[in-house]
XYZ file of C-alpha atoms in Angstrom:
537
model
C 0.080 0.020 0.098
C 2.900 2.232 -0.153
C 2.475 2.933 -3.757
C -1.432 4.027 -4.265
C -3.440 4.964 -7.034
C -3.839 8.567 -7.609
C -6.501 10.832 -8.871
C -5.675 11.599 -12.684
C -5.288 15.537 -12.861
C -5.432 15.400 -16.765
C -8.075 14.630 -18.889
C -9.474 11.030 -18.293
C -8.663 9.844 -21.485
C -5.594 11.353 -22.923
C -5.311 11.104 -26.622
C -2.561 9.078 -28.591
C -1.438 12.668 -29.726
C -0.656 13.981 -26.412
C 1.427 10.989 -25.475
C 3.009 11.224 -28.879
C 3.981 14.802 -28.027
C 5.492 13.602 -24.823
C 7.488 10.905 -26.459
C 8.836 13.379 -29.216
C 10.076 16.146 -26.786
C 11.172 13.922 -23.729
C 12.376 10.903 -25.450
C 13.410 11.802 -28.912
C 11.387 9.284 -30.526
C 8.653 8.902 -33.189
C 5.230 8.162 -32.100
C 3.652 4.687 -31.061
C 0.967 3.746 -33.736
C -2.731 3.811 -32.426
C -3.732 1.057 -34.261
C -4.339 -2.405 -32.785
C -2.272 -4.225 -34.978
C 1.307 -3.382 -33.680
C 3.540 -0.287 -33.316
C 5.770 1.509 -35.318
C 9.508 0.952 -34.429
C 9.897 3.836 -32.284
C 12.351 2.035 -29.520
C 10.173 3.639 -26.905
C 8.129 1.156 -24.737
C 4.842 2.690 -23.325
C 3.461 0.898 -20.330
C 0.466 1.727 -18.088
C -0.257 1.163 -14.508
C -2.927 2.113 -11.845
C -0.431 3.357 -9.074
C 1.763 5.990 -9.103
C 4.635 6.562 -6.727
C 4.970 9.253 -4.125
C 8.664 9.739 -4.674
C 11.308 8.494 -6.960
C 13.745 8.045 -4.048
C 14.419 4.577 -2.922
C 15.443 5.896 0.792
C 11.836 6.977 1.070
C 10.242 3.677 -0.284
C 10.523 3.774 -3.786
C 11.158 0.652 -5.559
C 12.721 -0.971 -2.546
C 12.788 -4.689 -3.731
C 14.364 -3.779 -6.971
C 13.507 -3.679 -10.594
C 12.959 0.024 -10.192
C 14.292 0.785 -13.881
C 16.234 3.813 -12.519
C 18.271 2.475 -9.900
C 20.353 -0.636 -8.931
C 20.892 -2.425 -5.659
C 23.852 -4.164 -4.427
C 21.958 -7.394 -5.509
C 18.903 -8.089 -7.782
C 16.654 -10.910 -8.728
C 16.405 -13.042 -11.779
C 13.581 -14.541 -13.464
C 13.354 -17.032 -10.466
C 13.322 -14.375 -8.041
C 16.828 -15.781 -7.050
C 19.643 -13.195 -5.928
C 22.223 -12.380 -8.392
C 24.986 -9.446 -8.093
C 24.235 -6.180 -9.189
C 26.184 -3.330 -8.105
C 28.269 -5.784 -5.966
C 30.517 -7.631 -8.022
C 29.543 -11.164 -6.479
C 27.019 -11.875 -3.899
C 27.995 -10.390 -0.602
C 29.719 -12.813 1.942
C 28.131 -13.240 5.200
C 30.407 -14.084 8.180
C 30.068 -17.520 10.170
C 27.922 -15.882 12.964
C 25.993 -13.986 10.488
C 26.611 -10.672 11.828
C 28.932 -9.221 9.326
C 28.030 -8.829 5.640
C 30.747 -7.658 3.168
C 30.152 -6.371 -0.462
C 32.644 -5.606 -3.171
C 31.591 -3.208 -5.640
C 31.542 -3.556 -9.562
C 34.274 -1.618 -11.202
C 33.438 1.336 -13.554
C 29.732 1.776 -12.449
C 28.496 5.497 -13.314
C 25.493 7.458 -12.069
C 23.317 9.027 -14.916
C 25.185 12.223 -14.054
C 28.602 10.808 -15.070
C 29.956 10.463 -11.499
C 31.266 7.186 -10.463
C 29.661 4.930 -7.852
C 31.592 4.685 -4.764
C 31.310 2.760 -1.234
C 30.415 5.829 0.472
C 27.116 6.211 -1.840
C 26.093 2.736 -0.273
C 27.020 3.884 3.068
C 24.876 7.037 2.581
C 21.865 5.399 1.136
C 21.728 2.975 4.143
C 22.442 5.518 6.899
C 19.741 7.958 5.189
C 17.237 4.947 5.964
C 18.423 4.498 9.579
C 18.519 8.313 10.270
C 15.328 9.293 12.462
C 15.015 12.660 10.544
C 14.027 10.820 7.432
C 10.646 9.808 6.811
C 11.479 6.317 5.716
C 9.092 3.507 6.528
C 12.088 1.105 5.626
C 13.687 1.884 8.851
C 12.132 -1.083 10.823
C 13.210 -3.266 7.775
C 16.745 -2.405 8.962
C 16.456 -2.418 12.620
C 19.067 -5.499 12.818
C 21.540 -3.119 10.981
C 23.998 -1.732 13.644
C 26.176 0.060 11.284
C 27.324 0.252 7.542
C 30.952 1.501 6.641
C 33.218 1.812 3.957
C 36.710 0.747 4.715
C 37.781 1.619 0.934
C 36.093 2.793 -2.096
C 35.185 -0.292 -3.337
C 34.060 -2.419 -0.049
C 31.020 -1.981 2.112
C 30.524 -3.549 5.507
C 27.452 -4.184 7.319
C 27.436 -4.981 10.840
C 24.392 -6.539 12.214
C 22.792 -6.570 15.775
C 21.489 -10.209 15.266
C 21.891 -12.683 12.772
C 19.068 -11.971 10.007
C 18.429 -14.685 7.611
C 17.190 -12.650 4.752
C 19.647 -9.723 5.085
C 20.740 -10.245 1.748
C 17.422 -9.733 0.293
C 17.542 -6.316 1.865
C 20.529 -5.266 -0.314
C 18.034 -4.895 -3.433
C 17.335 -1.425 -2.240
C 18.497 1.064 -4.891
C 21.620 3.250 -4.286
C 21.586 6.921 -4.626
C 24.553 9.407 -4.759
C 25.323 10.984 -1.573
C 26.542 14.147 -3.195
C 23.214 14.805 -4.440
C 21.890 15.315 -0.626
C 24.668 17.662 0.438
C 23.380 20.215 2.676
C 19.677 18.944 2.014
C 16.858 17.574 3.934
C 16.498 14.113 2.346
C 12.764 14.401 2.861
C 12.155 17.638 0.627
C 15.151 17.230 -1.691
C 14.842 17.919 -5.278
C 16.183 14.478 -5.987
C 12.629 12.733 -4.785
C 11.278 14.283 -7.963
C 14.178 14.206 -10.675
C 16.461 11.501 -9.324
C 19.878 10.154 -10.392
C 20.611 6.318 -10.281
C 22.802 3.850 -12.196
C 20.128 1.738 -13.529
C 19.329 0.959 -17.019
C 17.071 4.033 -17.502
C 17.903 7.696 -16.612
C 15.258 10.005 -15.583
C 13.635 12.345 -18.039
C 10.312 13.994 -16.698
C 7.494 13.183 -14.245
C 3.801 14.627 -14.856
C 2.253 13.886 -11.626
C -1.059 11.981 -12.495
C -0.129 11.521 -15.875
C 3.299 9.883 -16.886
C 7.042 9.174 -16.027
C 9.476 9.430 -19.003
C 12.718 7.615 -18.876
C 15.304 7.411 -21.368
C 17.788 4.367 -21.922
C 21.105 4.711 -20.174
C 23.585 4.450 -23.035
C 26.533 3.700 -20.334
C 24.618 1.145 -18.251
C 27.132 -1.294 -16.623
C 25.173 -4.305 -17.753
C 24.772 -3.219 -21.306
C 22.864 -0.606 -23.087
C 19.033 -1.361 -23.127
C 17.408 -2.767 -26.174
C 15.146 0.133 -26.372
C 15.524 3.734 -26.286
C 13.253 4.331 -23.304
C 10.136 3.675 -21.429
C 7.122 5.772 -20.680
C 5.027 4.878 -17.687
C 1.263 5.988 -18.115
C -0.546 6.428 -14.526
C -4.186 5.738 -15.179
C -5.791 4.994 -11.890
C -9.209 4.007 -13.240
C -9.197 0.378 -14.576
C -11.867 1.037 -17.268
C -10.008 4.073 -18.800
C -6.956 2.012 -18.789
C -8.554 -0.784 -20.583
C -10.180 1.766 -23.006
C -6.874 3.177 -23.851
C -5.209 0.063 -24.319
C -7.769 -1.105 -27.232
C -6.920 2.558 -28.658
C -3.390 1.183 -29.006
C -1.784 3.862 -26.858
C 0.218 1.386 -24.696
C 2.557 -1.451 -25.368
C 1.592 -3.241 -22.099
C -1.194 -2.568 -19.436
C -2.191 -4.384 -16.049
C -5.935 -4.874 -16.065
C -8.269 -6.634 -13.980
C -8.950 -10.157 -15.123
C -12.442 -9.571 -16.534
C -10.993 -6.381 -18.301
C -8.173 -8.463 -19.806
C -10.267 -11.186 -20.916
C -11.709 -8.841 -23.608
C -8.508 -8.914 -25.239
C -7.941 -12.583 -25.444
C -9.354 -12.940 -29.182
C -8.304 -9.309 -30.177
C -6.004 -9.311 -32.995
C -2.486 -7.890 -32.338
C -2.714 -8.591 -28.349
C -1.738 -11.235 -26.079
C -2.752 -11.701 -22.362
C -0.376 -12.711 -19.646
C -1.458 -14.295 -16.372
C 1.604 -13.941 -13.817
C 1.497 -15.907 -10.749
C 1.935 -13.850 -7.537
C 2.362 -13.602 -3.676
C -0.316 -10.738 -3.711
C -3.405 -11.342 -1.739
C -6.802 -9.487 -1.247
C -8.350 -9.558 2.264
C -10.948 -7.782 4.560
C -9.045 -6.003 7.043
C -11.182 -5.881 10.279
C -10.373 -3.209 13.018
C -10.218 -4.270 16.481
C -11.660 -0.856 17.735
C -14.810 -1.360 15.681
C -17.333 -2.454 18.159
C -18.862 -5.135 15.359
C -15.871 -6.395 13.788
C -13.774 -6.196 17.222
C -15.878 -8.952 18.216
C -14.298 -12.452 17.676
C -17.497 -14.146 16.982
C -18.225 -11.838 14.238
C -14.874 -12.253 12.701
C -14.935 -15.954 12.734
C -18.256 -15.872 11.031
C -17.248 -13.994 8.278
C -13.976 -16.047 7.546
C -16.359 -19.247 7.085
C -19.093 -17.470 5.328
C -16.880 -15.983 2.655
C -17.034 -18.454 -0.607
C -13.361 -17.909 -1.826
C -13.590 -20.535 -4.700
C -16.519 -18.691 -6.058
C -14.542 -15.478 -5.895
C -11.745 -17.293 -7.838
C -14.144 -18.300 -10.452
C -16.407 -15.512 -10.870
C -14.472 -12.205 -10.026
C -10.881 -13.356 -11.037
C -12.291 -15.402 -13.779
C -10.090 -18.315 -12.666
C -6.906 -16.053 -12.396
C -6.046 -16.814 -8.803
C -6.564 -19.101 -5.770
C -8.441 -19.098 -2.436
C -6.427 -17.348 0.480
C -6.242 -18.290 4.039
C -3.234 -16.382 5.205
C -0.534 -13.861 4.195
C 2.206 -16.457 3.500
C 1.478 -17.806 -0.060
C 0.993 -21.322 -0.625
C 4.146 -21.607 -2.747
C 6.208 -20.649 0.012
C 8.314 -22.948 2.119
C 6.902 -21.590 5.201
C 3.394 -21.766 4.315
C 1.353 -23.391 7.004
C -0.970 -26.103 5.367
C -3.337 -26.648 8.388
C -4.776 -23.153 8.072
C -6.158 -23.662 4.678
C -9.548 -25.041 3.675
C -13.070 -24.642 4.830
C -14.389 -27.622 7.037
C -18.063 -28.394 6.079
C -19.050 -28.066 9.452
C -17.743 -24.525 9.699
C -20.530 -22.440 8.621
C -22.831 -24.283 11.311
C -20.397 -23.938 13.964
C -19.942 -20.076 12.963
C -23.701 -19.530 13.460
C -23.652 -21.285 16.642
C -20.703 -19.101 17.816
C -22.573 -16.131 16.924
C -25.722 -17.064 18.864
C -23.680 -18.306 21.959
C -21.873 -14.651 21.605
C -25.237 -12.858 22.086
C -25.705 -11.907 18.533
C -29.443 -12.936 17.804
C -31.328 -12.917 14.479
C -33.493 -10.000 14.104
C -36.928 -9.744 12.125
C -34.993 -8.492 9.001
C -32.463 -11.360 9.071
C -29.465 -9.311 10.559
C -28.068 -10.310 13.880
C -28.571 -7.894 16.818
C -26.430 -7.813 20.130
C -27.418 -5.387 22.792
C -29.014 -2.989 20.695
C -26.279 -2.814 18.264
C -26.833 -4.480 14.693
C -24.244 -6.868 13.201
C -23.467 -4.053 10.606
C -20.460 -2.259 9.392
C -18.835 -0.483 6.289
C -16.617 -2.011 3.726
C -14.235 0.465 2.185
C -12.560 -0.055 -1.191
C -10.695 2.209 -3.687
C -13.516 3.387 -6.227
C -11.273 3.089 -9.234
C -10.194 -0.399 -8.423
C -12.868 -2.589 -10.030
C -11.479 -5.969 -8.684
C -11.523 -4.804 -5.056
C -15.093 -3.474 -5.706
C -16.136 -6.895 -7.076
C -14.587 -8.634 -4.069
C -16.331 -6.266 -1.756
C -19.750 -6.993 -3.215
C -19.045 -10.770 -2.913
C -18.141 -10.173 0.699
C -21.527 -8.507 1.201
C -23.447 -11.306 -0.333
C -21.785 -13.953 1.605
C -21.993 -11.950 4.940
C -25.636 -11.559 4.587
C -25.986 -15.390 4.985
C -24.990 -15.450 8.313
C -26.798 -12.191 9.322
C -24.075 -9.803 9.053
C -24.951 -6.512 7.082
C -22.008 -4.951 5.274
C -22.092 -1.780 3.384
C -19.822 -1.331 0.427
C -18.352 2.252 0.052
C -15.889 3.203 -2.950
C -14.039 6.125 -2.047
C -10.832 7.915 -2.837
C -7.655 6.755 -0.942
C -7.719 10.366 0.730
C -11.217 9.437 2.071
C -10.163 5.913 2.982
C -7.198 6.960 5.107
C -8.791 8.643 8.197
C -11.452 5.996 8.178
C -9.613 2.734 8.214
C -8.852 2.481 11.914
C -12.609 2.014 12.597
C -13.891 0.860 9.261
C -13.184 -2.430 7.498
C -11.031 -2.312 4.506
C -10.535 -4.306 1.273
C -6.522 -4.314 1.294
C -3.894 -6.154 -0.512
C -0.388 -6.979 0.259
C 1.912 -9.809 -0.115
C 5.621 -10.846 -1.191
C 7.182 -13.944 -2.640
C 10.473 -12.975 -0.929
C 10.569 -13.843 2.829
C 7.578 -14.220 5.316
C 9.368 -11.384 7.379
C 8.742 -8.954 4.578
C 5.423 -7.124 4.910
C 3.956 -9.463 7.726
C 6.150 -8.067 10.397
C 4.661 -4.460 9.781
C 1.427 -5.706 8.952
C 0.525 -7.802 11.999
C 3.230 -6.844 14.813
C 1.523 -4.543 17.642
C 4.582 -2.350 17.432
C 2.865 -0.836 14.261
C -0.653 -0.577 15.421
C -2.501 2.024 13.877
C 0.582 3.638 11.901
C -1.174 4.196 8.617
C -1.383 1.337 6.146
C 0.808 -1.035 8.707
C -1.577 -2.666 10.683
C -4.333 0.249 10.464
C -6.816 -1.884 12.575
C -4.599 -2.221 15.724
C -4.269 -5.813 15.634
C -2.478 -6.930 18.970
C -1.318 -10.455 19.920
C 1.672 -11.291 22.145
C 2.061 -14.802 20.309
C 1.858 -13.226 17.171
C 4.470 -10.490 18.189
C 6.933 -13.145 19.688
C 6.471 -15.330 16.592
C 7.079 -12.536 14.414
C 10.280 -11.712 16.354
C 11.477 -15.072 16.383
C 11.137 -15.469 12.619
C 13.252 -12.389 11.970
C 15.944 -12.957 15.095
C 16.754 -16.687 13.959
C 19.012 -17.866 10.864
C 18.136 -21.201 11.427
C 15.647 -22.379 8.761
C 13.832 -24.928 11.193
C 13.465 -22.168 13.738
C 12.080 -19.923 11.194
C 9.574 -22.394 9.816
C 8.219 -23.201 13.363
C 7.967 -19.559 14.173
C 6.087 -18.740 11.084
C 3.941 -21.698 11.523
C 2.943 -20.371 15.057
C 2.447 -17.086 13.546
C -0.122 -18.145 10.755
C -1.889 -20.456 13.166
C -2.404 -17.614 15.749
C -3.638 -15.338 12.836
C -6.138 -17.905 11.777
C -7.483 -18.090 15.110
C -7.690 -14.253 15.878
C -9.076 -13.451 12.266
C -7.701 -9.819 12.188
C -8.000 -10.335 8.301
C -10.498 -12.191 6.254
C -8.260 -13.361 3.729
C -9.837 -14.031 0.354
C -7.888 -14.554 -2.688
C -4.244 -14.950 -4.147
C -4.094 -13.101 -7.537
C -2.718 -13.626 -10.885
C -1.643 -10.237 -12.191
C -3.302 -10.272 -15.795
C -1.328 -8.163 -18.331
C -2.511 -7.235 -21.925
C 0.747 -6.782 -24.547
C 0.677 -5.834 -27.851
C 1.981 -8.917 -29.854
C 4.662 -6.631 -31.225
C 6.590 -6.523 -28.084
C 9.173 -9.455 -27.469
C 11.595 -10.263 -24.642
C 8.870 -10.374 -22.076
C 9.818 -12.777 -19.048
C 7.192 -12.857 -16.498
C 8.297 -13.922 -12.746
C 6.427 -14.241 -9.328
C 5.183 -10.916 -8.501
C 4.857 -8.967 -5.219
C 1.846 -6.854 -4.235
C 3.359 -3.495 -5.179
C 4.408 -3.920 -8.786
C 3.491 -0.493 -10.511
C 6.623 1.108 -11.742
C 8.757 -1.506 -10.221
C 8.425 -5.239 -10.146
C 5.592 -5.593 -12.713
C 5.801 -7.701 -15.872
C 8.122 -4.954 -17.416
C 11.012 -5.747 -14.663
C 13.191 -6.610 -17.564
C 11.938 -3.881 -19.996
C 15.474 -3.195 -20.783
C 15.609 -6.258 -22.840
C 11.990 -5.658 -24.678
C 11.821 -4.641 -28.396
C 9.032 -3.773 -30.586
C 8.663 -5.140 -34.171
C 7.263 -2.795 -36.804
């Protein structure tokens, strides 16, 4: 949720001519064709996504897991999401006690302004995240980091407070040039909107609510990109994005499954369904007198028909979800999955026992209060809307009235401590990522991290054990405890894991899908390797 859709500040449907002008001016290319049968060979790839970042600074949470197009980390992930060296010339080494990690930098790497990458830039990047004066939500991700030093210009040493098994994965964070922030407040620096990195693309322009224009980095250390640039169009509304894709404005766009299916047999297009660790679920705030009742939460958990949602809402592009650790993970706990045949009867009996009696209108009441609450969702997200409506229908069957409300994110944010919210999160990398912030008491009520203020001593201890231990068996046991406790407490009703669905023009080649996380707008989408993409005329 750190990257969220924003209202489009330009006309809802930007004409192909306006996009063409942007490409001609900013990327120095001729225009993409508006026909559905392919694009002219401009060398510029145009992609469209719903979410727009708040910043382009990795220190302030942009592209923190890599594939940001503008920046590189010490490591990157390949097509199988396995770590490979990036700015480090080989994977960093870890000491026997797991508390010292040493990285040797690749030689000859230049920032986009021509200045050389040095170890001091790496030190600055990580120290900036740790600086309490900097508004970085990544600080808790690095609370195991005691210090980062540069004994020489090509060596970086990370000293950890404790052995943290997935630390090398944290080294995908994009590196920024220290000199760009000299004498500046990182939170307000011009760099945040006009960044300089080492990645395959250099920044050209950013028009908020409209597009981000990037040009190929001709001196990229890993080889010049196969195309001359990328334009990322920000189109929050799913239907508008689909309309513009049909008009031929984009080479690739993510669309909701039902909208993507409309391109299945359309000449000149193809659909990719990409596996993910991205789940959708209903966050149930503990402070709400209805959703704060465990009997209500348990009843909802068994009332929802997850398979029907996968079949109907997702068009088969997903699978049922019962927790935040994807079934493909080695840490997934199988005992929490499934829906026992007697679960629905048990849930309604539990509601009766808890004092929630069925009223004349079929809605349960306790102490004069109806079993009713609002379920918020972003109005421009058609998938979350359909899932919310499915929850409404299923909840009514057990006497719970849910009122769906489609709002802007600005309207949702102040209400989510008290109102249920259709949320999305998830990562394929490590169970510590995301879940630690989302379910730890330490983050209760902190924005999109644990917005419902769920608190459990068992959950807290298990999450801490999972990040404190390097031993795989101990970590697996910790995350099994975590998942079981979450299933017992039901702070969320997990619904589905998604397949991200993308529509691409047939003219585009070089596409290599990989398992994706929840946050996948500019970074970590199907265009994670867009620097290898080409377009046939």
